[in-house]
Amino acid sequence: MDLTTKYMGLTLRTPLIASASPLNRELATLRALEDHGAGAVVLPSIFEEEILAERREIELRIDELPASGFAEAQTYFPAHTAQSLGPERYLDLVRRARDAIDIPVIASLNGMTRAGWIDYARSLEQAGASAIELNIYFIPADLAMSGRDVEQRYLDILAAVRAAVELPIAVKLSPYFSAMGAMARALAAGGADALVLFNRFYQPDIDTVALRLSLDLELSTPSEIRLSLLWIAILYGRVAASLAATTGVESANDAFKYLLAGADAVMTTSSLLRHGVAHMRSLVEGLSTLLAAREVGSIEQIRGRMSQQNVKDPTQFERANYVRMLQEYEHEPHRRRGGG
Ligand SMILES: Cc1cc2nc3c(=O)[nH]c(=O)nc-3n(C[C@H](O)[C@H](O)[C@H](O)COP(=O)(O)O)c2cc1C
């Protein structure tokens, strides 16, 4: 079975990618993921805040040095940064991951402004990352900010990273745009080689007894697949960027759905956290089995088969389907009771 796929110019031997999470911080995990058939790995994010904190610390230390202290600084900083600061260790992780495995190592840069930290992307490139996944995690809680401002912020950050590196860039973005399609096109025009759909926003809950916010992180379930599935199906063949799916992949069948919708690559984190790294093998083998059952020899033959462009009735992805769903629900009372 030919599971190879092209993703933002990289050739992946399988479309399954272990998405960013602390799991991928360990070299042993990265090696195991490669052994189990992952097409690529995304390292956990390095955060804008970590990069800025390091810079501030260095500036403070420069202020402490005597005016003639440059030579002293040469010995002072490297030892300090290598031991204790996030960004240096992250670069080291990129280098070690690069040496440890042959599949692409995608570094994840996570931020929400374009000031003071973007040049770190160049360090990721020099450290040997195969690509950068730019996670723009931004909640526009400033009510004076317009939709246009939010869009521009994404585009400005992308433009700054684009100017800094030659590497392929994937943008992992939020689903909360009023015109997702236009935004996807603008990002592609602004230099995104891939879009990762979607960032899963972690909203706080309220603990009603202690009256405080609870920030526990819940793993995804397959029922959350539909938002990304919808937009991948709509965008397939209509934006000049690769599409990666993230959220809700628990089984090979979920990955298969994303490919049918039009994904070039399919990512998973929750399933690996839940079942262990070896689960990657069951996803890869399960995908081969599903393709074989349909008598197709490669992913190319099924990719996008269920995209909006390729289904018989494209309105199924739009309002007409919503109206139909509501009407059918009324006519099928057994569903209301949760029966089959
Ligand atoms: C424990 C944990 C840590 C994560 N850390 C990151 C991260 O550092 N950067 C990032 O872009 N996404 C991060 N994610 C999000 C995942 O990469 C992924 O997009 C999300 O969990 C949805 O995919 P899933 O349904 O396969 O879990 C994290 C998710 C989990 C569960």
XYZ file of C-alpha atoms and ligand atoms in Angstrom:
371
model
C 0.000 0.000 0.000
C 1.387 3.392 -0.945
C 0.735 5.701 1.989
C 3.109 8.457 0.894
C 1.805 11.970 0.876
C 3.143 15.422 0.151
C 2.758 17.902 2.955
C 3.979 21.480 2.499
C 6.620 20.272 0.087
C 7.845 17.474 2.363
C 7.400 13.880 1.286
C 5.947 11.861 4.156
C 5.959 8.068 4.035
C 2.568 8.047 5.779
C 0.078 10.888 6.335
C -0.024 10.321 10.091
C 1.760 12.929 12.157
C 2.200 12.994 15.924
C 1.075 16.547 16.687
C 2.613 18.888 19.222
C 2.492 17.632 22.798
C 4.899 16.960 25.656
C 5.096 13.338 24.472
C 7.317 14.473 21.636
C 9.873 15.976 23.966
C 11.506 12.592 24.522
C 13.877 11.185 21.921
C 12.806 7.651 22.803
C 9.218 8.609 21.941
C 10.268 10.185 18.665
C 12.192 7.041 17.718
C 9.217 4.870 18.658
C 6.860 7.038 16.609
C 9.157 6.639 13.626
C 9.314 2.864 14.175
C 5.528 2.712 14.386
C 5.082 4.447 11.047
C 4.562 8.137 11.772
C 5.139 10.292 8.707
C 6.482 13.218 10.744
C 6.527 14.583 14.270
C 5.743 18.032 15.619
C 7.724 19.000 18.680
C 5.899 20.590 21.617
C 5.654 24.350 21.232
C 8.199 26.865 22.269
C 6.194 29.841 23.479
C 6.659 33.521 22.707
C 6.573 34.147 26.454
C 9.526 31.805 27.045
C 11.576 33.455 24.332
C 10.785 36.940 25.609
C 11.499 35.933 29.210
C 14.926 34.694 28.201
C 15.661 37.896 26.328
C 14.622 39.982 29.311
C 16.835 37.961 31.571
C 19.788 38.412 29.261
C 19.162 42.161 29.049
C 19.086 42.351 32.819
C 22.385 40.520 33.001
C 23.947 42.816 30.411
C 22.962 45.739 32.629
C 24.740 44.066 35.526
C 28.002 43.668 33.604
C 30.817 46.210 33.701
C 31.077 48.305 30.512
C 34.156 46.369 29.437
C 32.572 43.067 30.261
C 32.115 41.604 26.783
C 34.751 38.905 27.164
C 33.303 38.017 30.488
C 29.853 37.822 28.914
C 31.074 35.276 26.404
C 31.656 32.779 29.146
C 28.807 33.943 31.322
C 25.803 33.483 29.022
C 26.267 30.147 27.284
C 26.727 28.256 30.512
C 23.737 29.963 32.026
C 21.381 29.570 29.087
C 22.298 25.979 28.294
C 21.498 24.951 31.824
C 18.264 26.643 32.590
C 16.481 28.507 29.795
C 13.707 27.125 27.601
C 14.687 28.422 24.168
C 18.232 27.068 24.258
C 17.090 23.658 25.383
C 14.461 23.700 22.681
C 17.077 24.272 19.993
C 19.002 21.406 21.476
C 15.906 19.231 21.252
C 15.541 20.129 17.571
C 19.169 19.181 16.918
C 18.956 15.920 18.837
C 15.642 14.991 17.235
C 17.120 15.730 13.811
C 19.990 13.358 14.546
C 17.819 10.672 16.110
C 15.199 10.157 13.384
C 14.912 10.342 9.612
C 11.299 11.494 9.322
C 10.662 15.277 9.230
C 10.922 17.092 12.546
C 8.554 20.044 12.641
C 9.298 22.701 15.260
C 6.316 24.481 16.791
C 6.481 28.196 17.427
C 3.602 29.443 19.525
C 2.789 33.097 19.932
C 0.403 35.945 19.364
C 2.410 39.089 18.666
C 5.086 39.851 16.115
C 7.481 41.749 18.319
C 10.762 40.647 19.774
C 10.781 36.890 19.295
C 10.245 36.069 15.630
C 13.946 35.886 14.814
C 14.010 32.745 16.950
C 12.466 31.067 13.899
C 15.829 31.459 12.190
C 17.509 29.616 15.037
C 15.031 26.766 14.559
C 15.985 26.631 10.898
C 19.698 26.582 11.751
C 19.114 23.853 14.331
C 17.800 21.600 11.570
C 14.002 21.744 11.778
C 12.351 20.441 8.606
C 9.534 22.986 8.882
C 7.907 25.358 11.330
C 4.384 25.026 12.618
C 3.292 28.477 13.698
C 0.590 28.207 16.308
C -1.135 31.555 16.657
C -3.106 31.103 19.830
C -4.926 34.340 20.350
C -8.196 35.083 22.085
C -9.383 38.571 21.134
C -10.748 39.520 24.541
C -10.220 43.204 23.740
C -13.717 44.168 22.652
C -12.438 47.135 20.679
C -10.637 44.803 18.310
C -12.394 44.180 15.008
C -12.416 41.001 12.969
C -10.195 42.752 10.437
C -7.674 43.572 13.212
C -7.574 39.938 14.286
C -7.017 38.744 10.729
C -4.276 41.301 10.208
C -2.532 40.143 13.350
C -2.329 36.588 11.994
C -1.058 37.861 8.652
C 1.535 40.143 10.246
C 2.940 37.366 12.411
C 3.089 35.050 9.414
C 4.794 37.736 7.291
C 7.442 38.261 9.960
C 8.198 34.541 10.242
C 8.106 34.159 6.462
C 10.712 36.905 6.142
C 12.911 35.180 8.724
C 13.131 31.650 7.274
C 13.195 29.677 4.059
C 11.611 26.637 5.710
C 8.068 25.532 4.932
C 5.631 27.136 7.367
C 2.356 25.631 8.543
C -0.088 27.895 10.361
C -2.153 26.220 13.066
C -5.140 28.444 13.440
C -8.405 28.968 15.180
C -11.777 28.156 13.621
C -13.207 31.472 14.811
C -13.057 33.554 11.664
C -16.242 34.892 10.168
C -14.919 34.085 6.684
C -12.698 31.065 7.144
C -12.228 30.509 3.408
C -11.032 34.036 2.714
C -8.726 33.856 5.726
C -7.287 30.555 4.513
C -6.577 32.097 1.125
C -5.007 35.194 2.691
C -2.693 33.016 4.782
C -1.709 30.986 1.721
C -1.047 34.203 -0.198
C 0.949 35.477 2.781
C 3.356 32.555 2.602
C 1.753 29.714 4.568
C 2.696 26.404 2.952
C 0.144 24.557 5.054
C -2.839 25.181 7.294
C -3.436 23.037 10.354
C -7.128 22.898 11.191
C -7.845 23.633 13.973
C -6.263 24.811 17.160
C -8.264 23.336 19.999
C -9.015 26.161 22.366
C -8.922 25.254 26.000
C -11.692 27.186 27.675
C -11.737 27.366 31.458
C -14.607 25.774 33.364
C -16.045 27.084 36.636
C -15.706 25.153 39.846
C -19.003 26.089 41.500
C -17.931 24.966 44.973
C -14.543 26.635 45.232
C -15.675 29.492 42.987
C -12.582 29.429 40.896
C -11.760 28.683 37.297
C -10.633 25.170 36.585
C -8.078 24.794 33.864
C -7.932 21.045 33.444
C -7.075 19.893 29.964
C -9.396 17.280 28.519
C -8.330 15.017 25.715
C -10.423 15.165 22.550
C -13.055 12.665 21.448
C -13.881 11.589 17.879
C -17.144 13.535 17.981
C -15.018 16.697 17.791
C -13.801 15.765 14.338
C -16.604 17.502 12.491
C -15.527 21.124 12.542
C -12.135 20.395 11.013
C -13.701 17.853 8.671
C -16.153 20.444 7.373
C -13.496 23.045 6.639
C -11.024 20.651 5.111
C -13.788 19.444 2.802
C -14.655 23.020 1.844
C -11.069 24.206 1.388
C -9.800 21.151 -0.494
C -8.601 22.116 -3.984
C -9.346 25.771 -3.398
C -6.373 27.106 -1.423
C -2.737 27.099 -2.418
C -1.584 25.407 0.777
C -1.461 21.874 2.121
C -4.131 20.967 4.647
C -3.476 19.089 7.869
C -6.212 17.870 10.152
C -5.901 18.009 13.904
C -8.547 17.062 16.480
C -10.475 13.938 17.236
C -8.468 11.206 15.506
C -8.909 8.143 17.660
C -9.014 5.391 15.045
C -7.829 4.737 11.506
C -11.379 5.366 10.374
C -11.168 8.953 11.663
C -7.942 9.480 9.741
C -9.575 7.967 6.666
C -12.445 10.463 6.948
C -10.024 13.367 7.018
C -8.260 12.069 3.910
C -11.577 11.632 2.123
C -12.396 15.237 3.028
C -9.096 16.310 1.468
C -6.393 16.421 4.156
C -2.807 16.006 3.031
C -1.790 14.954 6.528
C -3.629 13.833 9.641
C -2.385 14.573 13.129
C -3.071 12.972 16.466
C -2.169 13.694 20.072
C -5.034 12.601 22.315
C -5.089 9.041 20.958
C -1.356 8.665 21.639
C -1.711 10.050 25.142
C -4.640 7.739 25.772
C -3.332 4.515 24.250
C 0.431 4.973 24.119
C 2.825 5.624 21.290
C 2.340 2.157 19.764
C -1.162 3.279 18.821
C 0.498 5.021 15.874
C 1.090 1.593 14.342
C -2.567 0.613 14.607
C -3.534 3.880 12.901
C -1.090 3.299 10.050
C -1.991 -0.369 9.622
C -5.682 0.344 9.995
C -5.467 2.958 7.268
C -3.768 0.470 4.939
C -6.529 -2.035 5.651
C -9.257 0.510 4.948
C -7.662 1.508 1.665
C -7.163 -2.121 0.658
C -10.817 -2.857 1.438
C -11.749 -0.142 -1.044
C -9.310 -1.624 -3.539
C -7.258 1.492 -3.841
C -3.477 1.362 -3.973
C -2.601 4.857 -2.758
C -3.895 7.777 -0.783
C -3.948 9.908 -3.902
C -6.842 7.825 -5.187
C -9.124 8.730 -2.314
C -7.924 12.129 -1.173
C -10.685 14.696 -1.387
C -13.243 12.189 -2.707
C -15.713 13.550 -0.148
C -14.673 17.185 -0.451
C -17.213 19.812 -1.319
C -15.737 19.990 -4.775
C -16.217 16.272 -5.400
C -19.487 15.280 -3.772
C -22.570 15.178 -5.944
C -24.426 17.765 -3.888
C -22.054 20.501 -2.634
C -24.845 22.157 -0.646
C -24.492 19.276 1.816
C -21.701 21.282 3.399
C -23.786 24.398 3.696
C -27.040 25.704 5.090
C -29.211 23.336 3.089
C -27.753 20.425 4.993
C -28.448 22.085 8.309
C -32.096 22.545 7.431
C -32.279 18.937 6.187
C -30.676 17.617 9.368
C -33.165 19.421 11.572
C -36.079 18.177 9.515
C -34.838 14.600 9.481
C -34.361 14.665 13.219
C -38.040 15.455 13.658
C -39.016 12.572 11.417
C -36.822 10.060 13.159
C -38.051 10.005 16.772
C -35.926 6.958 17.681
C -32.821 9.138 17.324
C -34.133 11.479 19.978
C -34.119 8.616 22.432
C -30.518 7.858 21.507
C -31.509 4.593 19.776
C -29.847 3.276 16.605
C -1.268 17.658 26.735
C -1.331 18.407 25.429
C -0.320 19.301 25.110
C -0.376 20.018 23.908
N 0.643 20.886 23.607
C 0.593 21.565 22.438
C 1.625 22.453 22.073
O 2.626 22.625 22.783
N 1.507 23.128 20.914
C 0.444 22.961 20.066
O 0.405 23.574 18.999
N -0.544 22.113 20.383
C -0.496 21.428 21.536
N -1.497 20.562 21.838
C -2.609 20.392 20.888
C -2.394 19.161 20.029
O -1.242 19.288 19.224
C -3.603 18.934 19.115
O -3.702 19.949 18.144
C -4.916 18.852 19.889
O -4.778 18.046 21.058
C -6.030 18.275 19.027
O -5.657 17.041 18.520
P -6.112 15.632 19.165
O -7.591 15.593 19.084
O -5.436 14.617 18.310
O -5.618 15.625 20.570
C -1.457 19.834 23.024
C -2.467 18.931 23.365
C -2.416 18.211 24.536
C -3.509 17.236 24.844
